[in-house]
PDB file of C-alpha atoms in Angstrom:
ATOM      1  CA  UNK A1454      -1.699   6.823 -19.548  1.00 88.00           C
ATOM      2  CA  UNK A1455       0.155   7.428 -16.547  1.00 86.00           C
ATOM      3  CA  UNK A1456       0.677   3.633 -14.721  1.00 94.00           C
ATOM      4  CA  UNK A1457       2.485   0.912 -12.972  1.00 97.00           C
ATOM      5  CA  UNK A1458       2.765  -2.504 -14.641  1.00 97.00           C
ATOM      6  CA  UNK A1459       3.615  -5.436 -13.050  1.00 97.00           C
ATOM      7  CA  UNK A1460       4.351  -9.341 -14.994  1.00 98.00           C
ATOM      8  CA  UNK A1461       2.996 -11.959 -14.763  1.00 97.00           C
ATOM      9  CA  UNK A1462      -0.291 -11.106 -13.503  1.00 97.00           C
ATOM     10  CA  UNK A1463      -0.614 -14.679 -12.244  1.00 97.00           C
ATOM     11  CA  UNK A1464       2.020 -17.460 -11.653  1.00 97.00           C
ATOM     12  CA  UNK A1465       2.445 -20.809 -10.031  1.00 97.00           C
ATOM     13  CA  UNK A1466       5.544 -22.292  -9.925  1.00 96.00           C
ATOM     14  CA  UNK A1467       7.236 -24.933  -7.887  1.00 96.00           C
ATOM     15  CA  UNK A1468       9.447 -24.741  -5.353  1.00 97.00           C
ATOM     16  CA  UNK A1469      13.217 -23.717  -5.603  1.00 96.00           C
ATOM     17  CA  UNK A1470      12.743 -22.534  -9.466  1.00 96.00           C
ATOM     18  CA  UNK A1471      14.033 -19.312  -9.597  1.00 97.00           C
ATOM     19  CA  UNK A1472      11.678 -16.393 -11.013  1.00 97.00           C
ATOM     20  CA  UNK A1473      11.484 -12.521 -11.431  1.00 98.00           C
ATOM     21  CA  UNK A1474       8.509 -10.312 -11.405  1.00 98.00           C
ATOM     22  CA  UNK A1475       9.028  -7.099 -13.667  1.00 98.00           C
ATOM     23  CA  UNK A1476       7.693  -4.114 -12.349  1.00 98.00           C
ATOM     24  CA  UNK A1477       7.624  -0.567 -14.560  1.00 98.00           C
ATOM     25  CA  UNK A1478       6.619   2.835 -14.422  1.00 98.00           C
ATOM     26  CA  UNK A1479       6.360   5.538 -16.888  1.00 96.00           C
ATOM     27  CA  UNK A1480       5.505   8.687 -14.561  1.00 95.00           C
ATOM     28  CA  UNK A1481       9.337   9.616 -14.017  1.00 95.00           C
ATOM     29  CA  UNK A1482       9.136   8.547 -10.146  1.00 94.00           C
ATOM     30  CA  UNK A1483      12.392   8.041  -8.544  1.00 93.00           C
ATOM     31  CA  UNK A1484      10.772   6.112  -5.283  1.00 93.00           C
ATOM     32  CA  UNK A1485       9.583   2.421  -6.008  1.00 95.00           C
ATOM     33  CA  UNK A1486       8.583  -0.400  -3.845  1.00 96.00           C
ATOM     34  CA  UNK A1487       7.469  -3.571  -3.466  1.00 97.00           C
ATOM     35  CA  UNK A1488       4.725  -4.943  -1.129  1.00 97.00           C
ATOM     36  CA  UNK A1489       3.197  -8.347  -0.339  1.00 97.00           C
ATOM     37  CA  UNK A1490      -0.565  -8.935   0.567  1.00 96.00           C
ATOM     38  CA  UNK A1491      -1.513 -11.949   3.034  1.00 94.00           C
ATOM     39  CA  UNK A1492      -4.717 -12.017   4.404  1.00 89.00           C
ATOM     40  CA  UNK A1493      -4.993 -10.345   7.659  1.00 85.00           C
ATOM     41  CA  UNK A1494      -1.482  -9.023   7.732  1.00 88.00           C
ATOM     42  CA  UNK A1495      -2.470  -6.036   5.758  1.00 89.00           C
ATOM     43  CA  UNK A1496       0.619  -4.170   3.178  1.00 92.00           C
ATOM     44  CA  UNK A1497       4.132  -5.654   4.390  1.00 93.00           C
ATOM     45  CA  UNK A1498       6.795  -3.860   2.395  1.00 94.00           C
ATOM     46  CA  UNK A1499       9.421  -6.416   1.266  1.00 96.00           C
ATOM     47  CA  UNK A1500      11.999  -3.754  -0.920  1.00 96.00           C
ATOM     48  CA  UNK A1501      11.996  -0.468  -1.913  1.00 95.00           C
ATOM     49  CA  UNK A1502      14.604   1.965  -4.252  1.00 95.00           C
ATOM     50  CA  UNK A1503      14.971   6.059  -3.345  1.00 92.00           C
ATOM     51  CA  UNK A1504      16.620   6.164  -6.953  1.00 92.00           C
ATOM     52  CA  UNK A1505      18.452   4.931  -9.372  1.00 94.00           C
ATOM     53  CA  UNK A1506      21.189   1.721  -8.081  1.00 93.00           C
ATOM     54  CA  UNK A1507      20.037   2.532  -4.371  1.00 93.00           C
ATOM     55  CA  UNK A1508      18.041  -0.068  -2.588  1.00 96.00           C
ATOM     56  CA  UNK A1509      17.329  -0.909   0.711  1.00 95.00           C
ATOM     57  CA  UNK A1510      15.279  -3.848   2.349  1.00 95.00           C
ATOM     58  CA  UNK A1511      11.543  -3.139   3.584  1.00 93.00           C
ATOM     59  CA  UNK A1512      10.063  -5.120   6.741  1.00 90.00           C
ATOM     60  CA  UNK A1513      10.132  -8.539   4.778  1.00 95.00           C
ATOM     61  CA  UNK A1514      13.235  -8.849   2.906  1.00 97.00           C
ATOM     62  CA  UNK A1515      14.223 -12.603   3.173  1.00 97.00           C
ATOM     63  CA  UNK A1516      14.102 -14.169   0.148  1.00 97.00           C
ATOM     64  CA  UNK A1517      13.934 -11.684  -2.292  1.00 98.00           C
ATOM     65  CA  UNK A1518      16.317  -9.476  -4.450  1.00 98.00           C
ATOM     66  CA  UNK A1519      15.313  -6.605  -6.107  1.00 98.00           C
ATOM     67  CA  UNK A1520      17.394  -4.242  -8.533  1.00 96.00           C
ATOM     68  CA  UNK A1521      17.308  -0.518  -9.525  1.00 97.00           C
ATOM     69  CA  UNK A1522      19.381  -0.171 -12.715  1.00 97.00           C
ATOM     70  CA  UNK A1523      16.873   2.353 -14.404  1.00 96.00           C
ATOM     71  CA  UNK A1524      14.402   4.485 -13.394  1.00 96.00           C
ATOM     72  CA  UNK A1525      11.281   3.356 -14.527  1.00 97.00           C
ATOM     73  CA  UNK A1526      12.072  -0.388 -13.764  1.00 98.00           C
ATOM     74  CA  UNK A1527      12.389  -2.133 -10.080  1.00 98.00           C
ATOM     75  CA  UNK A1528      12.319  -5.984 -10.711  1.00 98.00           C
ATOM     76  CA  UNK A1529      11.832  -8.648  -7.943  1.00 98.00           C
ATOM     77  CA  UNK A1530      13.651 -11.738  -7.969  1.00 98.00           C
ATOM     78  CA  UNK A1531      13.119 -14.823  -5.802  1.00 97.00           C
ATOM     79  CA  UNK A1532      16.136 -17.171  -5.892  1.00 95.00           C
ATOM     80  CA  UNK A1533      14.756 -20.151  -4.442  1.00 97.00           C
ATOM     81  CA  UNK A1534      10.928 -19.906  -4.016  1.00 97.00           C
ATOM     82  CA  UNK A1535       9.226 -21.331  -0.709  1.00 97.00           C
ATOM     83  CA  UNK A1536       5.536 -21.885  -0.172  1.00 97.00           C
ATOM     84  CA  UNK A1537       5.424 -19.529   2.271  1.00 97.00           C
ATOM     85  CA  UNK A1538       6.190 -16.891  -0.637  1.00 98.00           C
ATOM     86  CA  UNK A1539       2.905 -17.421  -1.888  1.00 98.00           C
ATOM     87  CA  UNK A1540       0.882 -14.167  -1.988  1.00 97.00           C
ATOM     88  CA  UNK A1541      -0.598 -11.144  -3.581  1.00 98.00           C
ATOM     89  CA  UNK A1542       2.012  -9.024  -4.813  1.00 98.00           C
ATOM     90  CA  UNK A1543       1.989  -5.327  -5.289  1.00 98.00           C
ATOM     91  CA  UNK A1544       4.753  -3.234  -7.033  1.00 98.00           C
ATOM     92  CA  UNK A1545       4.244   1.258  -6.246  1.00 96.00           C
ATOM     93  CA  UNK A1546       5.860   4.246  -7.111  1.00 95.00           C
ATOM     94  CA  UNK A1547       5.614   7.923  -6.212  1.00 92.00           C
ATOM     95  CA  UNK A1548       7.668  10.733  -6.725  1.00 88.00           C
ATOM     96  CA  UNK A1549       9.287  10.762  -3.285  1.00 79.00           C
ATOM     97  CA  UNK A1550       8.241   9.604   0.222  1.00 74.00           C
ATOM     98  CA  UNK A1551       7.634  12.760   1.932  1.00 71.00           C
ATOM     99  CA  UNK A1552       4.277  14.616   2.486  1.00 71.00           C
ATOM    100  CA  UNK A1553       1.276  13.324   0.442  1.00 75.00           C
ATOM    101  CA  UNK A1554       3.410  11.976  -2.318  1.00 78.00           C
ATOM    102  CA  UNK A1555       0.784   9.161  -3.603  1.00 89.00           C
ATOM    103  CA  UNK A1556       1.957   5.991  -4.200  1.00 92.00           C
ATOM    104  CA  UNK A1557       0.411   4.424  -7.641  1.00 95.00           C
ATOM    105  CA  UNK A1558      -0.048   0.705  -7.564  1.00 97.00           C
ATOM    106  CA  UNK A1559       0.810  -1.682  -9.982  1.00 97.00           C
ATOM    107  CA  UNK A1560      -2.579  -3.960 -10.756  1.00 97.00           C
ATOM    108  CA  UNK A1561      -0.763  -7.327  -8.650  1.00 97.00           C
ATOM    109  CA  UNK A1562       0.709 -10.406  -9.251  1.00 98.00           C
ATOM    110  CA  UNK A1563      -0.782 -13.761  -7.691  1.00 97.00           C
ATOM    111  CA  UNK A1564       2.075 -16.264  -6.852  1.00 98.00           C
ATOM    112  CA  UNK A1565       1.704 -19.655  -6.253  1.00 98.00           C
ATOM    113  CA  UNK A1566       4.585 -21.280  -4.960  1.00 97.00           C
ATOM    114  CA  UNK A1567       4.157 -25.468  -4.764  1.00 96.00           C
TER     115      UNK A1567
ATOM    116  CA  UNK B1236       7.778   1.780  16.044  1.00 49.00           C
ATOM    117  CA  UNK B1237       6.232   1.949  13.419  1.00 62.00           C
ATOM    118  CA  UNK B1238       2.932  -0.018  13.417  1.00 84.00           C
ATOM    119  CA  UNK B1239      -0.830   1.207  12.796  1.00 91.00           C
ATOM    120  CA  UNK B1240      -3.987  -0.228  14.596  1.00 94.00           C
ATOM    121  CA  UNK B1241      -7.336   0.499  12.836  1.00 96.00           C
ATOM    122  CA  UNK B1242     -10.448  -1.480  13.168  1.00 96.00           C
ATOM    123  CA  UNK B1243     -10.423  -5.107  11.063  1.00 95.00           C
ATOM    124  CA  UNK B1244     -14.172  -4.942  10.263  1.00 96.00           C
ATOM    125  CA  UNK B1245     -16.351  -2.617  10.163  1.00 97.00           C
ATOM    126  CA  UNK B1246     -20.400  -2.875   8.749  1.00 97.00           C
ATOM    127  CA  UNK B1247     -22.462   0.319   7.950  1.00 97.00           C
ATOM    128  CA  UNK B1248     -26.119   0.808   6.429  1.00 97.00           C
ATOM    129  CA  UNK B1249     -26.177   2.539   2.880  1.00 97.00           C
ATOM    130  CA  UNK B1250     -27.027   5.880   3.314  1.00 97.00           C
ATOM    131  CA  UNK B1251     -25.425   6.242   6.393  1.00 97.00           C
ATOM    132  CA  UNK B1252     -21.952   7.681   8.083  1.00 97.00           C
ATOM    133  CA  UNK B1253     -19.026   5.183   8.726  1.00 97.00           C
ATOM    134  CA  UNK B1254     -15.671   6.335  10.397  1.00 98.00           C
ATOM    135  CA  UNK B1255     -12.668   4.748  10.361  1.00 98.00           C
ATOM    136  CA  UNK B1256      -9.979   5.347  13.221  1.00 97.00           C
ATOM    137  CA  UNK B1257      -6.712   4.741  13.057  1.00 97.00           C
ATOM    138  CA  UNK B1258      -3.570   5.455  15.557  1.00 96.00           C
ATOM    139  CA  UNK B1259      -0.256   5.262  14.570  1.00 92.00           C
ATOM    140  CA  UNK B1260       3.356   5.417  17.019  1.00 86.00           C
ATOM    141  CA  UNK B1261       4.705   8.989  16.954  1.00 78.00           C
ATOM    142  CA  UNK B1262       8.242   8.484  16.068  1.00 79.00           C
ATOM    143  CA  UNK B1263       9.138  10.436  12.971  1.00 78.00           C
ATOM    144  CA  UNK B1264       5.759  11.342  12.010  1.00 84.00           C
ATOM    145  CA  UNK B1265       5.099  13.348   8.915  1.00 86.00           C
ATOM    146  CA  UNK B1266       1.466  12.686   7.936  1.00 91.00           C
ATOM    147  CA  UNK B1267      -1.463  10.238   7.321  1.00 94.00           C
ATOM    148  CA  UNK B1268      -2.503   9.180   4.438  1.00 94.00           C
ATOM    149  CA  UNK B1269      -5.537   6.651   3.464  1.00 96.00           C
ATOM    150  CA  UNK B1270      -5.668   4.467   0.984  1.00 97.00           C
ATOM    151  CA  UNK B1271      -8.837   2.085  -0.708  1.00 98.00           C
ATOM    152  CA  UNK B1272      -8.705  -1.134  -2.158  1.00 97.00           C
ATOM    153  CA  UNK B1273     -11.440  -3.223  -3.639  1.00 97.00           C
ATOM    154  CA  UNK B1274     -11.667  -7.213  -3.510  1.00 93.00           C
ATOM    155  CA  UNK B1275      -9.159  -8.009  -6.578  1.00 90.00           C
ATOM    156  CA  UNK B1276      -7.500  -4.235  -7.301  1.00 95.00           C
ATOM    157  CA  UNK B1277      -4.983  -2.596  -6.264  1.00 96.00           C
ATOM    158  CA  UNK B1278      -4.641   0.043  -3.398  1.00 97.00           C
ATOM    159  CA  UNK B1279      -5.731   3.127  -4.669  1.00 96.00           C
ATOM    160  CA  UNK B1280      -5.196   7.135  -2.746  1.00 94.00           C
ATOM    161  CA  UNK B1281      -7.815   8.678  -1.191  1.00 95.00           C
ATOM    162  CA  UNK B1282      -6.205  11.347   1.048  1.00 94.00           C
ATOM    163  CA  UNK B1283      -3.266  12.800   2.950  1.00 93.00           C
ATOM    164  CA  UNK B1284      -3.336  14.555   6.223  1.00 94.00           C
ATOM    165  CA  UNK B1285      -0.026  16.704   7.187  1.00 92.00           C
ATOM    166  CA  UNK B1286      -1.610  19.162   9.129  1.00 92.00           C
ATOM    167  CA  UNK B1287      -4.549  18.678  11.991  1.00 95.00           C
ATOM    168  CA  UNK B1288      -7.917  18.991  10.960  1.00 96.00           C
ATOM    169  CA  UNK B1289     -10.101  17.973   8.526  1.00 96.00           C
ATOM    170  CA  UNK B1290      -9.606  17.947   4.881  1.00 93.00           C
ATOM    171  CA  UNK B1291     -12.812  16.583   3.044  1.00 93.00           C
ATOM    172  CA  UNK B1292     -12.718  15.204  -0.733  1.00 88.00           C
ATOM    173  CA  UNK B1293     -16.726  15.240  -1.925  1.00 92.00           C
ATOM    174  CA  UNK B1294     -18.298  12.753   0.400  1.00 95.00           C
ATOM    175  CA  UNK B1295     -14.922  11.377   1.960  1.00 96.00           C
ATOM    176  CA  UNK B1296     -12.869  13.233   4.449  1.00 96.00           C
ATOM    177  CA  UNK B1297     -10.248  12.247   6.663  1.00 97.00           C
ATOM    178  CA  UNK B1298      -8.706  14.391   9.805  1.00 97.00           C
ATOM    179  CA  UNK B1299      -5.760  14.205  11.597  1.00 96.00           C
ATOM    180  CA  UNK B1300      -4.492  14.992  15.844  1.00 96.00           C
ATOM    181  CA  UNK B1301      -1.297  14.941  15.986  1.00 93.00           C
ATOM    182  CA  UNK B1302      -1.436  15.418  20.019  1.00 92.00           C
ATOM    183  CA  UNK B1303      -3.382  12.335  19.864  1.00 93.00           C
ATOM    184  CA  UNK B1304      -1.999  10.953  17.650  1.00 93.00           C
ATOM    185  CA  UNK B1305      -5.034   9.575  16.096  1.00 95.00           C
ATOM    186  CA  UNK B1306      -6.438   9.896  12.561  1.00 97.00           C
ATOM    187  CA  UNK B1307      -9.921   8.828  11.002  1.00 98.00           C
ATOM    188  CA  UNK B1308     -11.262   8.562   7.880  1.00 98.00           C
ATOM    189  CA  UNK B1309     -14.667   9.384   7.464  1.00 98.00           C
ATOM    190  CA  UNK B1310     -17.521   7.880   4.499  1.00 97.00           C
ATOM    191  CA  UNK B1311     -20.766   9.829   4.296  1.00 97.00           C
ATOM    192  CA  UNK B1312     -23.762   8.516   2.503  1.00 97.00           C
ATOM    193  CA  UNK B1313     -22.486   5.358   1.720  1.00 97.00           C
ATOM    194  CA  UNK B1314     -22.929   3.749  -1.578  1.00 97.00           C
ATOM    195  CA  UNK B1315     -22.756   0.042  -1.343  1.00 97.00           C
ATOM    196  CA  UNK B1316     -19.624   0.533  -4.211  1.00 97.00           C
ATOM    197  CA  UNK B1317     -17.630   1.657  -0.952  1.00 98.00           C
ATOM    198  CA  UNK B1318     -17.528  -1.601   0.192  1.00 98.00           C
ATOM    199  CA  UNK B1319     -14.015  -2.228   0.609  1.00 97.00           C
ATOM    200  CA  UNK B1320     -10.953  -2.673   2.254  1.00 97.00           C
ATOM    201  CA  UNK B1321      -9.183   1.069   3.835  1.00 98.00           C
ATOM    202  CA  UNK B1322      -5.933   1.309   4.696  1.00 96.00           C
ATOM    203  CA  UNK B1323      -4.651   4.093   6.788  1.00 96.00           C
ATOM    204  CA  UNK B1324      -0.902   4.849   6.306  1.00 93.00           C
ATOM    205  CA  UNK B1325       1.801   6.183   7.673  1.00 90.00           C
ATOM    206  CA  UNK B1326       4.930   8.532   5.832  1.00 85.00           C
ATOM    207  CA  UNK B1327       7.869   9.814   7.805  1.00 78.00           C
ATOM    208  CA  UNK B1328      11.154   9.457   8.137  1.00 72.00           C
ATOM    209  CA  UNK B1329      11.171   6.110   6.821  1.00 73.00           C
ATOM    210  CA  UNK B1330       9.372   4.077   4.099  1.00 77.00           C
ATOM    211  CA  UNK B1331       5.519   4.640   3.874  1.00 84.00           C
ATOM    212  CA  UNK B1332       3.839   1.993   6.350  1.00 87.00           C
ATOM    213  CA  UNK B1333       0.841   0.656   6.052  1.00 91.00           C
ATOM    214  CA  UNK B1334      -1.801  -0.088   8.630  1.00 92.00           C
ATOM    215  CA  UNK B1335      -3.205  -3.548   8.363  1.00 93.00           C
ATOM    216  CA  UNK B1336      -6.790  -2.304   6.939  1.00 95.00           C
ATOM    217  CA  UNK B1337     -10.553  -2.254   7.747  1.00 97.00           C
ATOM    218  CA  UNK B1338     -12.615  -4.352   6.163  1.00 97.00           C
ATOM    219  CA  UNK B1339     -15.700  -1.861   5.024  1.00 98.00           C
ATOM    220  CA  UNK B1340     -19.193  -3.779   4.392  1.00 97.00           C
ATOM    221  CA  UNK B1341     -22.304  -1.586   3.063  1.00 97.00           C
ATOM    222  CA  UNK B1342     -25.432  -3.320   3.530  1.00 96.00           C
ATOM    223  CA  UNK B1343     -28.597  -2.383   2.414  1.00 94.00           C
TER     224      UNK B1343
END
């Protein structure tokens, strides 16, 4: 089944202790991204990857690191959680960014940051 | 820019037609697409406009002016399972941007 999943589904965690999200893909797409969710503020893109070992920083990038060192996988890594990272995270992929290329959603991950 | 306005809330009688607008900024504008997400899941694709006009997917359709630039989605004989969130979004010559979403509520 063609699908993006994303680990933990939920987490709280305190602040300052380092974590990573895994995020992975098994439809071959060489675009990935990763979005956070706050009420009212809609989809805010934090990081996305074009391809393999190229990343670039979204609208939100402070505070998070991401890497691209294979395809199907596009991590997210938060040094030092604040409580202002709390939120609904969403990883996607598609097979480009042009035209109607369809971005596939991973299912989320809640974070809790205290 | 890049930014999207659509409607935050918007409440509809089952059985009915509900249309959602949405207007985006110009710069670097390849299409529109829309996107549906229910309280709990994940964003899921409804649609993709390149081209003006209408391009209609069983009882959703969604059109596209690019002189306007203005796009809407459109939900015909709603079914109170379409009660949720629609995002209208934005691809180009950067990163896909998303609108910050309507809030749909069917009521019977």
């Amino acid at each position: 089944e063609a699908q993006v999943t994303q680990n933990p589904r939920y987490l709280i965690t305190v602040t300052g202790k380092k974590l990573t999200v895994t995020c992975s893909q098994n439809m071959n797409h060489e675009y990935m991204s990763w979005y956070r969710q706050d009420p009212g503020l809609g989809l805010r893109q934090i990081y996305y990857s074009m391809n393999v070992e190229v990343t670039d920083k979204g609208d939100v990038p402070e505070g998070y690191k991401v890497s691209r060192k294979e395809k199907r996988n596009f991590p997210l890594i938060l040094e030092s959680p604040s409580p202002n990272q709390t939120s609904l995270y969403f990883c996607a992929s598609s097979k480009g960014t042009g035209g109607s290329n369809e971005q596939f959603f991973g299912p989320g991950t809640r974070l809790t940051v205290l | 820019g890049q930014s999207l306005e659509q409607p935050s809330e918007v409440t509809a009688v089952e059985g009915a037609i509900v249309q959602i607008n949405c207007t985006y900024q110009t710069s670097g504008f390849y299409g529109l697409s829309w996107y549906q997400q229910h309280d709990g899941g994940a964003p899921t694709f409804l649609s993709y406009n390149g081209l003006d006009g209408l391009e209609e997917t069983g009882r959703f359709s969604s059109f596209l002016s690019r002189s306007d630039s203005y796009g809407y989605l459109l939900l015909q004989e709603l079914q109170m399972k379409d009660s949720a969130s629609y995002f209208c979004a934005r691809s180009g010559n950067t990163p896909l941007v998303f609108g910050k979403g309507t809030r749909l509520s069917v009521i019977a």
